[in-house]
XYZ file of C-alpha atoms in Angstrom:
402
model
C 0.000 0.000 0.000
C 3.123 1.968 -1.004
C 2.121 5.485 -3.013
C 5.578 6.885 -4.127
C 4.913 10.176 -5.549
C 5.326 12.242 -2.459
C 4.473 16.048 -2.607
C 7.053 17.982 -1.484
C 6.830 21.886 -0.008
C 6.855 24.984 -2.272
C 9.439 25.845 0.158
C 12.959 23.674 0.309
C 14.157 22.579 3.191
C 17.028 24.518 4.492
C 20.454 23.488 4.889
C 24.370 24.099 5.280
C 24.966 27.768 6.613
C 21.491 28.371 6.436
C 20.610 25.548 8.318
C 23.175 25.788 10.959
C 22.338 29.819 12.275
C 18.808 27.711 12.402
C 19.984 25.285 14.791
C 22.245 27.670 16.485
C 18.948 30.177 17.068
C 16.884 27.592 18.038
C 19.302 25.724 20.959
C 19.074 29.082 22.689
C 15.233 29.399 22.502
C 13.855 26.448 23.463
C 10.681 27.713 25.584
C 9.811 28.996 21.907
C 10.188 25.663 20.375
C 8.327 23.742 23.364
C 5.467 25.743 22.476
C 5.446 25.104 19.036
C 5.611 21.846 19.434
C 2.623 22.071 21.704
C 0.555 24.170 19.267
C 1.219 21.545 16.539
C 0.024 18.830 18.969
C -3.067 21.184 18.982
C -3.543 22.058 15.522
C -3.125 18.950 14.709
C -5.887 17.450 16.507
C -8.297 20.157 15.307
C -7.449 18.528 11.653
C -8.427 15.054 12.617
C -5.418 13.282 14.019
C -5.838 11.903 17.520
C -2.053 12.089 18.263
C 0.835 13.750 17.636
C 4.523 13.506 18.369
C 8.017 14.709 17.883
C 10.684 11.714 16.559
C 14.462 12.802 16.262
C 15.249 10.961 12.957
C 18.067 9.084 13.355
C 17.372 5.568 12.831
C 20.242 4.128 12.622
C 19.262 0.784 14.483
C 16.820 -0.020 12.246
C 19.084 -0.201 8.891
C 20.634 -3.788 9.872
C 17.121 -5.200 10.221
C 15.639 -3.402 6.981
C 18.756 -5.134 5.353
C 18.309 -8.303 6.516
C 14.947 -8.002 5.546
C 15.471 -7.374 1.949
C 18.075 -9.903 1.860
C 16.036 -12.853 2.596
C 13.236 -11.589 -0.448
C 10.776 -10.531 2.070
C 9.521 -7.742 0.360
C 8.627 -9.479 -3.069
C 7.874 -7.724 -6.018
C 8.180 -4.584 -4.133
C 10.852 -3.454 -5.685
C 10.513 0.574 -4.258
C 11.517 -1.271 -1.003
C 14.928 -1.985 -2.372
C 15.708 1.133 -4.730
C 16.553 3.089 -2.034
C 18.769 0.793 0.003
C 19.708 2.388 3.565
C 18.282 5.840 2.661
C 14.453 4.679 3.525
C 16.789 4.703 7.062
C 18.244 8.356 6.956
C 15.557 10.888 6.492
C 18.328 13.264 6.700
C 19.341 12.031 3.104
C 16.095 11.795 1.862
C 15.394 15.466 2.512
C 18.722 17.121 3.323
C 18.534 19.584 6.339
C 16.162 17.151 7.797
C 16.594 17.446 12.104
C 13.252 16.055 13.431
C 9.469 14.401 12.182
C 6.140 15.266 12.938
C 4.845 11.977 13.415
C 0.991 11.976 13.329
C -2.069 9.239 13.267
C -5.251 9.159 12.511
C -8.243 6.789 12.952
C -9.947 5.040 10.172
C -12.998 2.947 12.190
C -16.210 4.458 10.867
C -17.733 6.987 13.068
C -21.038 4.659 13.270
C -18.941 1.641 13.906
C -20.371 -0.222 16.762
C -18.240 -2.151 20.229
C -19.412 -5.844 18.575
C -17.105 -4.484 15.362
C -14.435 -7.322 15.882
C -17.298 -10.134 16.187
C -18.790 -8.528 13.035
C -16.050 -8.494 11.203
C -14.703 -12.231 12.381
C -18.198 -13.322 11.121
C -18.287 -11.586 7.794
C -14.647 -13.833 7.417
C -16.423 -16.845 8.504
C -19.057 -16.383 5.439
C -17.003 -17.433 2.821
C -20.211 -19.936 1.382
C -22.374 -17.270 1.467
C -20.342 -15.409 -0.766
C -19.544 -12.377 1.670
C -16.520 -10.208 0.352
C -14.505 -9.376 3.036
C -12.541 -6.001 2.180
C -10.217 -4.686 4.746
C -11.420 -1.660 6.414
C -8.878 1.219 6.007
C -10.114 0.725 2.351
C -13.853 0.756 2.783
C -13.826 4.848 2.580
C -12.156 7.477 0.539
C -8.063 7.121 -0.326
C -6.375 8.218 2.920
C -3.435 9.143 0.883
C -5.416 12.259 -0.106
C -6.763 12.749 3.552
C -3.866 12.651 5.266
C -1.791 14.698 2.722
C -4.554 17.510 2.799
C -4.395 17.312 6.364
C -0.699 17.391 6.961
C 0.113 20.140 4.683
C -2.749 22.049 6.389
C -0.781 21.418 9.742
C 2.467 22.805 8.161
C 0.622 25.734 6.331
C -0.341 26.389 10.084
C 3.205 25.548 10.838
C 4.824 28.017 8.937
C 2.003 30.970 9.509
C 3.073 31.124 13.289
C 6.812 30.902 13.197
C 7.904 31.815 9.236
C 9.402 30.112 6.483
C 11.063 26.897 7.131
C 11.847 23.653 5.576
C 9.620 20.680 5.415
C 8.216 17.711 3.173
C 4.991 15.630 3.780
C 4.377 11.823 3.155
C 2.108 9.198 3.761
C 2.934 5.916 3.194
C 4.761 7.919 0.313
C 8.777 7.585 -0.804
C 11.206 5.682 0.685
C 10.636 6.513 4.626
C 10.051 3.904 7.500
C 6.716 5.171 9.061
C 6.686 2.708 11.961
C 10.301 3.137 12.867
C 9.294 6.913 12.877
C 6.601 6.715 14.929
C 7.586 4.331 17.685
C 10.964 6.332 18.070
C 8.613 9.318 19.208
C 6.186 7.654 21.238
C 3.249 7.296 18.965
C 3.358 3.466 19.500
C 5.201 0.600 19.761
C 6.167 -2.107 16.701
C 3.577 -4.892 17.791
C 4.782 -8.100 16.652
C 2.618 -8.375 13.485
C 5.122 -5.390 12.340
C 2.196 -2.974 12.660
C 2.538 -0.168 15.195
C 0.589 -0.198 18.442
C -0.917 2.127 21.476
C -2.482 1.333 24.505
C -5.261 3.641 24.201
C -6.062 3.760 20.467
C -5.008 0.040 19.409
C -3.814 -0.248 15.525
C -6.869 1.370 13.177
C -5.305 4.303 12.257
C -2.717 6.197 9.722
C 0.491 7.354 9.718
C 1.870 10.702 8.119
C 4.832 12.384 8.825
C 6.215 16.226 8.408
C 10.031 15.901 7.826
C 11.410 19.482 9.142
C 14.254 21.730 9.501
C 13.119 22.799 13.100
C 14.818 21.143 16.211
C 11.446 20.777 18.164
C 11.820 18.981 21.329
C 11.733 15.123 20.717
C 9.133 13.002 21.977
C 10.588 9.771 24.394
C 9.682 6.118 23.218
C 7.180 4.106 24.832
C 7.612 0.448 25.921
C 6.271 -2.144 24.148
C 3.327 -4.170 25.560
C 2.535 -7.142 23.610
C 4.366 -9.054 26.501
C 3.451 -12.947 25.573
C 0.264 -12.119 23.238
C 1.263 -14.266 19.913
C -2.443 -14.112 18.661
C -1.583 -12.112 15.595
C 0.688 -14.585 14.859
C -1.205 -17.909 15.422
C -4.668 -16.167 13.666
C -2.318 -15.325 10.197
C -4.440 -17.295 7.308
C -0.895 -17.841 5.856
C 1.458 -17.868 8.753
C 2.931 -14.754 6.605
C 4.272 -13.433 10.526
C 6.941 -16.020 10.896
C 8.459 -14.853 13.969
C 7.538 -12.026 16.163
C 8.503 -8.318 14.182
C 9.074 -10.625 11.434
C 6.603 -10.659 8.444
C 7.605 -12.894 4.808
C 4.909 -9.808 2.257
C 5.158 -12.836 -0.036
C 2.619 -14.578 2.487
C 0.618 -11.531 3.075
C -2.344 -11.650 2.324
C -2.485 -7.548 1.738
C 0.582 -8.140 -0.510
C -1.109 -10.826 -2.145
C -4.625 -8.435 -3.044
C -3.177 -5.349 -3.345
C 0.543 -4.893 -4.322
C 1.326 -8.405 -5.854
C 1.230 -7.804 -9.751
C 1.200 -11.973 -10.932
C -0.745 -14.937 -10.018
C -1.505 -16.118 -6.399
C 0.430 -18.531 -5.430
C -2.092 -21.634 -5.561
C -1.081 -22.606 -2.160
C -2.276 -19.207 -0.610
C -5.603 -19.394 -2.331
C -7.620 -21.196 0.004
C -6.458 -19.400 3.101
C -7.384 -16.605 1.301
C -11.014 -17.565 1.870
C -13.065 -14.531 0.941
C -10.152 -11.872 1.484
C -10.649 -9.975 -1.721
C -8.575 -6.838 -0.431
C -6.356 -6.368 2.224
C -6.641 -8.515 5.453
C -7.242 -7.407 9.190
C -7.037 -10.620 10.846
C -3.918 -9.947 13.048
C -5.679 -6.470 14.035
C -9.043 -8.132 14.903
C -7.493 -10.439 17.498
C -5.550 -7.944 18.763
C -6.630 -7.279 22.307
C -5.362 -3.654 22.463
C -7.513 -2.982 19.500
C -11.012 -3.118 21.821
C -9.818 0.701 22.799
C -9.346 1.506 18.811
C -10.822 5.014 18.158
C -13.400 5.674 15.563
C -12.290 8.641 13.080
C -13.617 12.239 13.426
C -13.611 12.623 9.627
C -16.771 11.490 7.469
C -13.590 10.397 4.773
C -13.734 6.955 6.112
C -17.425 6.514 6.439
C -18.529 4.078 4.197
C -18.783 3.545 0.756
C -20.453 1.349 -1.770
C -21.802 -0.909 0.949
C -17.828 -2.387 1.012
C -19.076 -3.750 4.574
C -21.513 -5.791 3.750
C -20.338 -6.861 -0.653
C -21.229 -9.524 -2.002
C -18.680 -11.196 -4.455
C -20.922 -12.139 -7.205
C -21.898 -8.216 -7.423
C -18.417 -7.275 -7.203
C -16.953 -10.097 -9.778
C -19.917 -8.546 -12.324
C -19.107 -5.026 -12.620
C -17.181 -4.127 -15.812
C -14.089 -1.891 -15.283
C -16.040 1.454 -16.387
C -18.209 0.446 -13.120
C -15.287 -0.600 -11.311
C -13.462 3.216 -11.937
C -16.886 5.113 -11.495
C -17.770 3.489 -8.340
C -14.351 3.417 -6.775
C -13.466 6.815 -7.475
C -11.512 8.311 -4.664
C -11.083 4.721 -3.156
C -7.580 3.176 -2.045
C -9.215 0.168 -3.991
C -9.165 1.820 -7.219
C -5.105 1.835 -7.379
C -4.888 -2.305 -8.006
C -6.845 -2.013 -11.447
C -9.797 -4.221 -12.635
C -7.921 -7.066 -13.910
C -6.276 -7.441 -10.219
C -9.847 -6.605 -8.457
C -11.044 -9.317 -10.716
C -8.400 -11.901 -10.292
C -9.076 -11.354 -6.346
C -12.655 -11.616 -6.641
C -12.056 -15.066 -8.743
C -10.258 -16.930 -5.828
C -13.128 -15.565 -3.658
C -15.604 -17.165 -5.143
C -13.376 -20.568 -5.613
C -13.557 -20.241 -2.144
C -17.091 -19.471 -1.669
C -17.807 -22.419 -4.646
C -16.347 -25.166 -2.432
C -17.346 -23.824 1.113
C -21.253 -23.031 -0.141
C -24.318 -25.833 0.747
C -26.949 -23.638 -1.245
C -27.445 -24.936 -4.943
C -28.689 -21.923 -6.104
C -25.496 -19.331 -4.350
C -23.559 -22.560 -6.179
C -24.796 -21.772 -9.536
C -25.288 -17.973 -8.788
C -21.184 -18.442 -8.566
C -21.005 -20.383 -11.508
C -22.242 -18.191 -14.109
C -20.460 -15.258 -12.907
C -17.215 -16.994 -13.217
C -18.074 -18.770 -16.517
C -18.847 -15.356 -17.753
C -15.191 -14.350 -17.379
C -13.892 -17.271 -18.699
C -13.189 -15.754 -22.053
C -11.726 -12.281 -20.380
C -8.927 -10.784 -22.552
C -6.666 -11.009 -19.371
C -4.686 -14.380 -19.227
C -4.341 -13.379 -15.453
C -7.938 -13.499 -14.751
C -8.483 -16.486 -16.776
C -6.571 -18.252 -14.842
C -7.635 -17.703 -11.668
C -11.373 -17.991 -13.258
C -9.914 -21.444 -14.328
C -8.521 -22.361 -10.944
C -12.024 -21.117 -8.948
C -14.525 -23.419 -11.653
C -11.982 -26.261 -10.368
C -13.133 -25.756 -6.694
C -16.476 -27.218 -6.490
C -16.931 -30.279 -4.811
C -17.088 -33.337 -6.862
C -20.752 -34.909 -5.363
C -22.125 -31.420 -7.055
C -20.197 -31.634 -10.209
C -22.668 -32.574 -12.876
C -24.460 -31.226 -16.215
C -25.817 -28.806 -14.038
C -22.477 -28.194 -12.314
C -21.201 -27.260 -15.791
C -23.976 -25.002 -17.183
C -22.891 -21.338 -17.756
């Protein structure tokens, strides 16, 4: 879920001499800097985000493990991951004059979104013979790349109206910068052993974005981690993709797998797949910090399309003018159609060999024979593999009608 074309400030961020009479001003007025840190902690939550921090950016612990990492091929056919070798590491590289990071999060549950959510969402998983699409739930509302971009250059517009020019870049999930690493180092969370980052009080629904800056704000400390002996995000992965704890193979995942993989699915990973069409939440859903998750404060992430409640025949049918028109300003929209379809396809394979009703069996049938002849070889294939899932006491003449 890797957007790489990160906007950067009108304004470049300052460095050498310039840089230095910066740091040199700033050491002797902290009080000044304290309370702009503050005010940023308050702006910012006026703009959505229900925390805040300040990171120093040095993270140079964390470039042996990103290197081991890519060394063992556990980032796939992300290939952005590797491009940059150590400089995803140095933010000071990335964006020279770079001193400190506004680290910010922000919620993604649904406003509406009741306490029984986890249950819900465990039993929507559990319907794969019904024929339930289970779509993760960061994506279920508008792109939060365009949120949290908005938001954060908002924060630095804000930034720069109190205290003058400075230097600064925004991302999300954008360029070659390691969020998580970011965001523990100043106290926004901790790495939870699924690799995601965690909080006490807020759980794991929610966003990263970050403000690299010029501006030696006060740093935020680190928290401790509390996972303690919890394994349940590991022992609830549908493809044991978390193969250690703060160790995840992407080539398992099944969010690599539906949303940045370009190929085929590996047949083995199909049927843990089950109904997992995009994305995956499982090791978030059994996580017991996330029963304190907060629900967002923006309508963004309310809603759309009924993607909480799909149904995968619907979804398989719609042709890819639908698929653009519908998911217009959706995270979803980024995979393509062909990808969306070839997801979709090992859905219903799924939902072909799980289902007991004859007529959801054939309702699954003819929208996969209907994409049998699909220009894509890709889909095809996985059309192929999903016809090749139903049970042998119902194959028949009727098993084989279009």
């Amino acid at each position: 879920m890797i957007d790489r074309a990160a906007p950067a400030s009108s304004l470049p961020p300052r460095h050498g001499a310039d840089h230095e009479a910066t740091d040199s001003a700033a050491s002797t007025a902290s009080p000044q800097l304290a309370d702009v840190a503050a005010r940023i902690r308050a702006w910012g939550a006026e703009l959505g985000f229900d925390d805040i921090r300040i990171a120093d950016v040095d993270l140079g612990h964390a470039e042996s493990g990103l290197l081991a990492w890519l060394a063992q091929g556990y980032h796939g056919d992300m290939d952005y991951m590797a491009n940059h070798g150590v400089k995803r590491a140095r933010p000071a590289e990335l964006v020279p004059g770079t001193v400190r990071a506004i680290v910010a999060r922000m919620p993604y549950l649904p406003a509406s979104t009741g306490p029984d959510w986890r249950e819900r969402e465990f039993a929507r998983l559990a319907a794969v013979g019904e024929g339930a699409a289970a779509i993760s739930l960061y994506a279920r509302g508008r792109d939060y790349h365009k949120v949290l971009r908005s938001r954060l250059q908002q924060l630095a517009s804000r930034i720069g109206q109190a205290i003058g020019p400075f230097g600064y870049r925004v991302f999300t999930d954008s360029a070659p910068v390691m969020e998580v690493a970011l965001a523990s180092q100043g106290g926004l969370g901790w790495r939870g052993k699924h690799t995601l980052l965690l909080d006490r009080d807020g759980g794991s629904m929610f966003f990263l974005g970050e403000i690299l800056v010029d501006l030696p704000l006060p740093v935020d400390p680190a928290v401790d981690p509390h996972c303690g002996q919890c394994r349940r995000c590991i022992d609830v992965c549908p493809t044991q993709a978390i193969l250690e704890p703060y160790r995840l193979d992407a080539r398992r995942c099944i969010s690599y797998l539906t949303i940045e993989h370009k190929g085929a699915i590996p047949e083995a990973l199909r049927a843990p797949m089950g109904n997992r069409v995009y994305g995956c939440d499982d090791c978030q859903l059994v996580c017991p910090w996330n029963k304190f998750a907060h629900r967002a404060t923006l309508p963004d992430f309310d809603v759309r399309n009924g993607l909480d409640a799909a149904d995968m025949v619907a979804l398989f049918g719609w042709s890819e003018t639908e698929f653009n028109q519908r998911l217009e300003g959706s995270p979803i929209r980024r995979i393509g159609h062909e990808r969306w379809l070839r997801n979709l396809a090992v859905g219903l394979g799924n939902a072909l060999r799980e289902t007991s009703d004859p007529a959801r069996a054939r309702a699954i049938r003819e929208a996969l024979h209907a994409r049998l002849g699909h220009d894509s070889g890709l889909v095809r294939e996985h059309v192929q593999w999903a016809l090749a899932q139903e049970p042998a006491r119902r194959a028949g003449p009727d098993a084989q009608a279009s």
